[in-house]
CSV table of C-alpha atoms in Angstrom, one decimal:
chain,number,residue,atom,x,y,z
A,1,UNK,CA,-40.4,18.4,22.3
A,2,UNK,CA,-39.5,14.7,23.8
A,3,UNK,CA,-37.4,12.7,21.3
A,4,UNK,CA,-37.5,9.1,21.1
A,5,UNK,CA,-34.6,7.6,22.9
A,6,UNK,CA,-31.1,6.8,21.8
A,7,UNK,CA,-31.0,2.9,20.9
A,8,UNK,CA,-27.5,3.1,22.3
A,9,UNK,CA,-25.2,5.2,24.7
A,10,UNK,CA,-21.8,5.3,23.7
A,11,UNK,CA,-20.3,5.6,27.4
A,12,UNK,CA,-16.4,6.2,28.0
A,13,UNK,CA,-16.4,6.2,31.4
A,14,UNK,CA,-12.6,6.5,32.4
A,15,UNK,CA,-9.9,7.6,29.8
A,16,UNK,CA,-7.5,5.3,31.6
A,17,UNK,CA,-6.1,2.2,29.9
A,18,UNK,CA,-3.4,-0.1,30.2
A,19,UNK,CA,-2.0,0.5,26.6
A,20,UNK,CA,-0.9,3.1,24.3
A,21,UNK,CA,-2.3,2.5,20.5
A,22,UNK,CA,-1.1,4.0,17.8
A,23,UNK,CA,-5.3,5.0,16.3
A,24,UNK,CA,-6.7,5.9,19.9
A,25,UNK,CA,-9.2,9.0,18.5
A,26,UNK,CA,-9.3,9.6,22.9
A,27,UNK,CA,-5.4,9.5,23.0
A,28,UNK,CA,-6.2,7.9,26.3
A,29,UNK,CA,-4.4,6.5,28.9
A,30,UNK,CA,-4.6,8.7,32.5
A,31,UNK,CA,-8.0,9.0,33.5
A,32,UNK,CA,-9.3,12.8,33.0
A,33,UNK,CA,-9.3,15.1,36.6
A,34,UNK,CA,-12.6,15.3,37.1
A,35,UNK,CA,-14.0,11.9,36.2
A,36,UNK,CA,-18.2,11.3,37.5
A,37,UNK,CA,-17.9,9.8,41.0
A,38,UNK,CA,-19.7,6.3,41.7
A,39,UNK,CA,-22.7,8.4,42.9
A,40,UNK,CA,-22.6,10.7,39.6
A,41,UNK,CA,-22.0,7.4,37.2
A,42,UNK,CA,-25.3,5.8,38.9
A,43,UNK,CA,-27.1,9.1,38.8
A,44,UNK,CA,-26.8,9.1,34.9
A,45,UNK,CA,-27.5,5.5,34.3
A,46,UNK,CA,-30.9,6.5,35.7
A,47,UNK,CA,-30.8,9.7,33.7
A,48,UNK,CA,-30.5,7.3,30.7
A,49,UNK,CA,-33.3,4.6,31.6
A,50,UNK,CA,-35.4,8.5,32.2
A,51,UNK,CA,-35.0,9.5,28.3
A,52,UNK,CA,-36.1,6.3,27.0
A,53,UNK,CA,-32.6,4.7,26.2
A,54,UNK,CA,-32.3,1.4,25.0
A,55,UNK,CA,-28.2,0.0,25.9
A,56,UNK,CA,-25.5,0.8,26.8
A,57,UNK,CA,-22.2,0.3,25.1
A,58,UNK,CA,-19.1,0.9,28.1
A,59,UNK,CA,-15.9,1.9,27.2
A,60,UNK,CA,-12.9,3.2,28.1
A,61,UNK,CA,-9.6,3.8,28.0
A,62,UNK,CA,-10.3,0.4,29.1
A,63,UNK,CA,-13.3,0.1,30.9
A,64,UNK,CA,-12.4,-2.4,33.3
A,65,UNK,CA,-9.4,-0.2,34.8
A,66,UNK,CA,-12.2,1.5,36.6
A,67,UNK,CA,-12.7,-0.4,39.7
A,68,UNK,CA,-16.6,0.7,40.4
A,69,UNK,CA,-16.9,-0.6,36.7
A,70,UNK,CA,-19.2,-3.8,38.0
A,71,UNK,CA,-21.3,-1.6,40.5
A,72,UNK,CA,-22.5,0.9,36.9
A,73,UNK,CA,-22.7,-2.2,34.6
A,74,UNK,CA,-25.3,-3.8,36.9
A,75,UNK,CA,-27.4,-0.8,37.3
A,76,UNK,CA,-27.7,-0.8,34.0
A,77,UNK,CA,-28.6,-4.3,33.5
A,78,UNK,CA,-31.1,-3.9,36.9
A,79,UNK,CA,-32.6,-0.5,34.9
A,80,UNK,CA,-33.7,-3.2,31.9
A,81,UNK,CA,-31.5,-2.0,29.8
A,82,UNK,CA,-29.0,-4.0,26.7
A,83,UNK,CA,-25.5,-3.5,28.3
A,84,UNK,CA,-22.6,-4.8,26.4
A,85,UNK,CA,-18.4,-3.4,27.3
A,86,UNK,CA,-15.8,-3.2,25.1
A,87,UNK,CA,-12.4,-4.3,26.4
A,88,UNK,CA,-8.8,-4.9,25.2
A,89,UNK,CA,-8.9,-7.7,27.2
A,90,UNK,CA,-5.6,-7.3,28.5
A,91,UNK,CA,-4.5,-8.8,31.7
A,92,UNK,CA,-8.0,-9.5,32.7
A,93,UNK,CA,-8.1,-11.7,36.0
A,94,UNK,CA,-10.2,-14.9,36.6
A,95,UNK,CA,-12.0,-12.6,39.1
A,96,UNK,CA,-13.4,-10.2,36.8
A,97,UNK,CA,-14.1,-12.6,34.3
A,98,UNK,CA,-16.7,-14.1,37.1
A,99,UNK,CA,-18.0,-11.0,37.3
A,100,UNK,CA,-18.6,-9.9,34.3
A,101,UNK,CA,-20.6,-13.8,33.9
A,102,UNK,CA,-22.5,-12.5,36.5
A,103,UNK,CA,-23.8,-9.1,35.3
A,104,UNK,CA,-24.3,-11.6,31.7
A,105,UNK,CA,-23.9,-8.4,29.4
A,106,UNK,CA,-25.6,-9.0,25.6
A,107,UNK,CA,-22.4,-8.5,24.1
A,108,UNK,CA,-18.4,-8.5,25.4
A,109,UNK,CA,-16.5,-7.3,22.2
A,110,UNK,CA,-12.5,-7.7,22.8
A,111,UNK,CA,-10.3,-5.5,19.8
A,112,UNK,CA,-8.6,-7.1,17.9
A,113,UNK,CA,-6.5,-5.0,15.0
A,114,UNK,CA,-4.0,-8.4,13.6
A,115,UNK,CA,-3.7,-11.6,13.1
A,116,UNK,CA,0.4,-12.3,14.5
A,117,UNK,CA,1.5,-10.7,18.2
A,118,UNK,CA,4.3,-8.2,15.4
A,119,UNK,CA,1.7,-6.3,15.0
A,120,UNK,CA,-0.9,-6.2,17.5
A,121,UNK,CA,1.6,-5.8,19.4
A,122,UNK,CA,3.2,-3.2,17.5
A,123,UNK,CA,-0.1,-1.1,17.7
A,124,UNK,CA,-0.8,-1.6,20.7
A,125,UNK,CA,2.1,-0.7,22.3
A,126,UNK,CA,2.3,-3.4,25.5
A,127,UNK,CA,4.4,-6.6,24.2
A,128,UNK,CA,2.6,-9.2,24.9
A,129,UNK,CA,-1.3,-7.6,24.2
A,130,UNK,CA,-1.8,-10.1,21.4
A,131,UNK,CA,-2.2,-13.1,23.6
A,132,UNK,CA,-3.9,-11.4,26.0
A,133,UNK,CA,-6.3,-10.5,23.6
A,134,UNK,CA,-7.1,-13.7,22.5
A,135,UNK,CA,-6.8,-15.9,25.7
A,136,UNK,CA,-9.7,-13.6,26.4
A,137,UNK,CA,-11.6,-13.7,23.2
A,138,UNK,CA,-11.5,-17.8,23.8
A,139,UNK,CA,-12.6,-17.4,27.5
A,140,UNK,CA,-15.7,-15.1,26.7
A,141,UNK,CA,-16.3,-17.9,23.9
A,142,UNK,CA,-15.7,-20.6,26.8
A,143,UNK,CA,-17.9,-18.9,29.1
A,144,UNK,CA,-21.4,-18.7,26.5
A,145,UNK,CA,-21.0,-15.0,26.7
A,146,UNK,CA,-22.1,-13.5,23.0
A,147,UNK,CA,-18.3,-12.6,21.7
A,148,UNK,CA,-17.6,-9.4,19.3
A,149,UNK,CA,-14.5,-8.6,18.3
A,150,UNK,CA,-13.5,-5.3,17.0
A,151,UNK,CA,-10.7,-5.0,14.4
A,152,UNK,CA,-9.4,-1.0,13.3
A,153,UNK,CA,-7.7,-0.5,10.0
A,154,UNK,CA,-5.5,1.2,9.0
A,155,UNK,CA,-2.0,1.2,6.3
A,156,UNK,CA,0.3,-1.2,9.8
A,157,UNK,CA,-2.9,-3.9,9.4
A,158,UNK,CA,-4.5,-3.5,5.8
A,159,UNK,CA,-2.8,-6.7,5.0
A,160,UNK,CA,-3.7,-8.7,8.7
A,161,UNK,CA,-7.6,-9.1,8.0
A,162,UNK,CA,-6.8,-12.6,6.4
A,163,UNK,CA,-5.0,-14.1,9.1
A,164,UNK,CA,-7.4,-12.4,12.1
A,165,UNK,CA,-10.4,-14.6,10.1
A,166,UNK,CA,-8.5,-17.1,10.5
A,167,UNK,CA,-8.1,-16.7,14.1
A,168,UNK,CA,-12.1,-16.3,14.1
A,169,UNK,CA,-13.5,-18.5,12.0
A,170,UNK,CA,-16.0,-21.5,13.5
A,171,UNK,CA,-15.7,-19.4,17.2
A,172,UNK,CA,-19.9,-18.0,16.7
A,173,UNK,CA,-18.4,-14.6,16.9
A,174,UNK,CA,-19.8,-11.0,15.7
A,175,UNK,CA,-16.8,-9.4,13.9
A,176,UNK,CA,-16.8,-4.8,13.7
A,177,UNK,CA,-14.5,-4.1,10.9
A,178,UNK,CA,-14.1,-0.4,11.2
A,179,UNK,CA,-11.7,2.2,9.6
A,180,UNK,CA,-8.9,4.1,11.9
A,181,UNK,CA,-9.4,8.1,11.6
A,182,UNK,CA,-6.7,11.0,12.0
A,183,UNK,CA,-7.7,12.4,14.8
A,184,UNK,CA,-6.4,11.9,18.6
A,185,UNK,CA,-2.9,10.0,18.4
A,186,UNK,CA,-3.3,8.4,15.0
A,187,UNK,CA,-1.5,10.4,12.4
A,188,UNK,CA,-2.3,10.7,8.5
A,189,UNK,CA,0.5,7.9,7.4
A,190,UNK,CA,-1.6,5.9,8.1
A,191,UNK,CA,-4.8,6.5,6.8
A,192,UNK,CA,-6.3,4.5,4.7
A,193,UNK,CA,-6.1,5.5,0.8
A,194,UNK,CA,-9.7,5.5,-1.1
A,195,UNK,CA,-8.5,2.5,-2.8
A,196,UNK,CA,-7.5,0.8,0.3
A,197,UNK,CA,-10.7,1.6,1.8
A,198,UNK,CA,-12.7,-0.1,-0.9
A,199,UNK,CA,-9.9,-3.2,-0.4
A,200,UNK,CA,-11.3,-3.3,2.8
A,201,UNK,CA,-15.1,-3.3,1.6
A,202,UNK,CA,-14.2,-5.6,-1.0
A,203,UNK,CA,-13.0,-8.2,1.9
A,204,UNK,CA,-15.7,-7.7,4.0
A,205,UNK,CA,-18.3,-9.0,1.3
A,206,UNK,CA,-16.1,-11.6,-0.1
A,207,UNK,CA,-16.3,-12.8,3.7
A,208,UNK,CA,-19.9,-12.7,3.9
A,209,UNK,CA,-20.6,-14.8,1.0
A,210,UNK,CA,-18.0,-17.3,1.8
A,211,UNK,CA,-19.0,-17.6,5.2
A,212,UNK,CA,-22.2,-18.7,6.8
A,213,UNK,CA,-23.0,-16.1,10.2
A,214,UNK,CA,-22.5,-19.4,12.4
A,215,UNK,CA,-19.1,-18.9,11.0
A,216,UNK,CA,-18.4,-15.7,11.3
A,217,UNK,CA,-20.6,-12.9,11.4
A,218,UNK,CA,-18.4,-9.7,10.1
A,219,UNK,CA,-20.1,-6.7,8.8
A,220,UNK,CA,-18.9,-3.0,8.3
A,221,UNK,CA,-18.7,-0.1,10.7
A,222,UNK,CA,-20.4,3.1,10.5
A,223,UNK,CA,-17.7,4.4,9.1
A,224,UNK,CA,-18.0,1.7,6.1
A,225,UNK,CA,-20.1,1.8,3.0
A,226,UNK,CA,-22.1,2.8,1.0
A,227,UNK,CA,-24.4,2.5,-1.3
A,228,UNK,CA,-22.3,0.9,-3.6
A,229,UNK,CA,-23.7,-0.8,-7.6
A,230,UNK,CA,-21.0,-3.5,-7.1
A,231,UNK,CA,-21.1,-5.0,-3.3
A,232,UNK,CA,-23.4,-6.4,-1.5
A,233,UNK,CA,-24.6,-4.1,1.3
A,234,UNK,CA,-21.5,-4.4,4.1
A,235,UNK,CA,-23.0,-2.8,7.6
A,236,UNK,CA,-25.9,-5.0,9.5
A,237,UNK,CA,-28.3,-2.5,8.7
A,238,UNK,CA,-28.9,-0.5,5.6
A,239,UNK,CA,-27.1,3.7,5.9
A,240,UNK,CA,-29.6,6.3,6.5
A,241,UNK,CA,-27.3,8.6,7.5
A,242,UNK,CA,-24.9,9.5,10.7
A,243,UNK,CA,-26.6,8.4,13.7
A,244,UNK,CA,-25.1,11.1,16.2
A,245,UNK,CA,-27.8,12.1,18.0
A,246,UNK,CA,-30.1,10.5,16.0
A,247,UNK,CA,-30.2,6.7,17.7
A,248,UNK,CA,-27.0,7.2,19.4
A,249,UNK,CA,-25.3,9.7,21.6
A,250,UNK,CA,-21.7,9.9,23.4
A,251,UNK,CA,-20.4,10.4,27.2
A,252,UNK,CA,-16.9,11.1,28.2
A,253,UNK,CA,-16.1,10.0,31.3
A,254,UNK,CA,-16.6,13.8,32.7
A,255,UNK,CA,-19.7,14.1,31.9
A,256,UNK,CA,-19.3,15.6,28.8
A,257,UNK,CA,-22.0,14.7,26.2
A,258,UNK,CA,-22.2,14.6,22.2
A,259,UNK,CA,-23.7,13.1,19.6
A,260,UNK,CA,-21.4,10.6,18.7
A,261,UNK,CA,-17.3,10.0,20.6
A,262,UNK,CA,-15.8,9.2,16.6
A,263,UNK,CA,-16.4,13.4,16.7
A,264,UNK,CA,-13.8,15.1,18.6
A,265,UNK,CA,-14.5,16.9,22.7
A,266,UNK,CA,-15.1,20.3,20.0
A,267,UNK,CA,-18.3,18.4,19.6
A,268,UNK,CA,-19.4,18.5,22.9
A,269,UNK,CA,-22.7,20.0,24.1
A,270,UNK,CA,-23.6,19.7,27.5
A,271,UNK,CA,-22.4,18.0,30.5
A,272,UNK,CA,-24.9,16.4,33.2
A,273,UNK,CA,-23.5,18.3,36.5
A,274,UNK,CA,-24.4,21.4,34.5
A,275,UNK,CA,-28.1,20.2,32.6
A,276,UNK,CA,-30.1,17.4,33.1
A,277,UNK,CA,-29.5,14.4,30.8
A,278,UNK,CA,-32.8,14.4,29.1
A,279,UNK,CA,-32.8,18.9,29.0
A,280,UNK,CA,-29.5,18.1,26.6
A,281,UNK,CA,-30.7,15.4,24.4
A,282,UNK,CA,-34.1,17.1,23.9
A,283,UNK,CA,-33.2,20.4,23.0
A,284,UNK,CA,-33.8,20.8,19.2
A,285,UNK,CA,-30.6,22.2,18.4
A,286,UNK,CA,-28.5,19.1,19.9
A,287,UNK,CA,-26.5,17.4,17.6
A,288,UNK,CA,-28.2,19.3,14.5
A,289,UNK,CA,-25.4,18.4,12.2
A,290,UNK,CA,-27.2,15.3,12.2
A,291,UNK,CA,-31.1,16.1,12.6
A,292,UNK,CA,-31.9,18.8,10.9
A,293,UNK,CA,-28.9,18.6,6.9
A,294,UNK,CA,-30.8,19.7,3.8
A,295,UNK,CA,-29.1,18.8,0.4
A,296,UNK,CA,-27.5,22.4,0.6
A,297,UNK,CA,-25.1,21.4,3.9
A,298,UNK,CA,-23.4,19.1,1.3
A,299,UNK,CA,-20.4,19.0,-0.4
A,300,UNK,CA,-20.5,18.9,-4.7
A,301,UNK,CA,-20.8,15.2,-5.4
A,302,UNK,CA,-23.0,14.3,-2.3
A,303,UNK,CA,-25.6,17.3,-3.2
A,304,UNK,CA,-26.0,15.4,-6.9
A,305,UNK,CA,-26.1,12.0,-5.8
A,306,UNK,CA,-29.5,10.2,-5.9
A,307,UNK,CA,-28.9,8.8,-2.4
A,308,UNK,CA,-27.7,12.1,-0.7
A,309,UNK,CA,-31.1,12.8,1.2
A,310,UNK,CA,-30.7,9.5,3.2
A,311,UNK,CA,-27.0,9.3,2.9
A,312,UNK,CA,-26.3,12.7,4.3
A,313,UNK,CA,-22.5,12.9,3.7
A,314,UNK,CA,-22.1,9.7,5.5
A,315,UNK,CA,-20.2,9.1,9.1
A,316,UNK,CA,-19.3,12.9,10.9
A,317,UNK,CA,-17.0,11.5,12.6
A,318,UNK,CA,-15.2,10.3,9.2
A,319,UNK,CA,-16.3,13.6,7.4
A,320,UNK,CA,-14.7,16.3,10.0
A,321,UNK,CA,-11.2,14.2,10.8
A,322,UNK,CA,-10.5,14.1,7.1
A,323,UNK,CA,-11.7,17.2,5.5
A,324,UNK,CA,-12.9,19.5,8.5
A,325,UNK,CA,-16.2,19.6,7.3
A,326,UNK,CA,-19.6,17.7,7.9
A,327,UNK,CA,-21.4,15.6,5.1
A,328,UNK,CA,-18.4,15.4,3.1
A,329,UNK,CA,-17.4,11.7,3.6
A,330,UNK,CA,-14.8,11.0,0.5
A,331,UNK,CA,-15.0,6.9,2.0
A,332,UNK,CA,-18.0,6.6,-0.4
A,333,UNK,CA,-18.3,3.2,-1.9
A,334,UNK,CA,-20.1,4.7,-4.7
A,335,UNK,CA,-17.8,7.9,-5.7
A,336,UNK,CA,-15.2,6.0,-5.4
A,337,UNK,CA,-16.0,3.2,-7.5
A,338,UNK,CA,-16.7,6.2,-10.0
A,339,UNK,CA,-12.8,7.6,-9.4
A,340,UNK,CA,-11.5,4.9,-10.2
A,341,UNK,CA,-13.3,4.0,-13.6
A,342,UNK,CA,-16.0,1.2,-11.9
A,343,UNK,CA,-19.1,1.1,-14.4
A,344,UNK,CA,-22.4,-0.6,-13.7
A,345,UNK,CA,-23.2,-2.9,-16.9
A,346,UNK,CA,-26.5,-0.5,-16.8
A,347,UNK,CA,-24.7,2.0,-16.8
């Protein structure tokens, strides 16, 4: 069976990073010993086009630390696929800014995890990283590039959201808010409680009501939701279950493939050095945890829910990192509302 191609390939082009973030799910720092060569990366671009992939999100580590990133990025664009770059914004030279502008990606995204240097630098592990990130954001905006910001929320920066919002307002930026999960470098002490998670959802919903999309486009990521009885939908698109292996594919810098990079390496299901990408993607067993979910596989709470067949237990990465199982995501707005005693007027 030939499956429709993924809407987005999230590609870790290197594990090398110039920061040391406490919430990094891949514990990035040093490059993998066996990262794809330039020729292999270029070939992978063609293989992605061959499975009708629509777009590529280049990330790391820090993707701009890989010397051949412009060649990889240009190939993605030349093949007619959308390109987005996700960077920490640290120590970017004018020459690199110029190369990014010439490549002209559909989106450049900077990670910003604090509204002050005190918090952001502590999270990122390098002094001055806040000033670099905010300068990079303003630089991208001034260059006329479509610019996004990703904020990963945990206990250390939960109270920073208002300050970050103040900085972003009026810049025409798309702001994605996601939560930190306990894998990679993040320890459980920083994981949000269900009540704290709900407060983030309330912040997103309130911001969406208070500001036009021209002032600030803010939305929750795939791990923010789902099906609240009280809050308006906070994601860009209505949640329809985990997209791993459905509309997304994750690529490690060594060529290993899994449905989504938010899942651990345990979920790797092939490597392009051994098996062509089309064969991996079209294998009927690939990402079966997303492609073939039944109500009986869900947890007790989820299996009884009216949205069970649509939701499928929430984000697989969050569910597995918090419970050790799939399809049992504890961060469900509807369930949290029930647990804390919120009741719909119709109930």
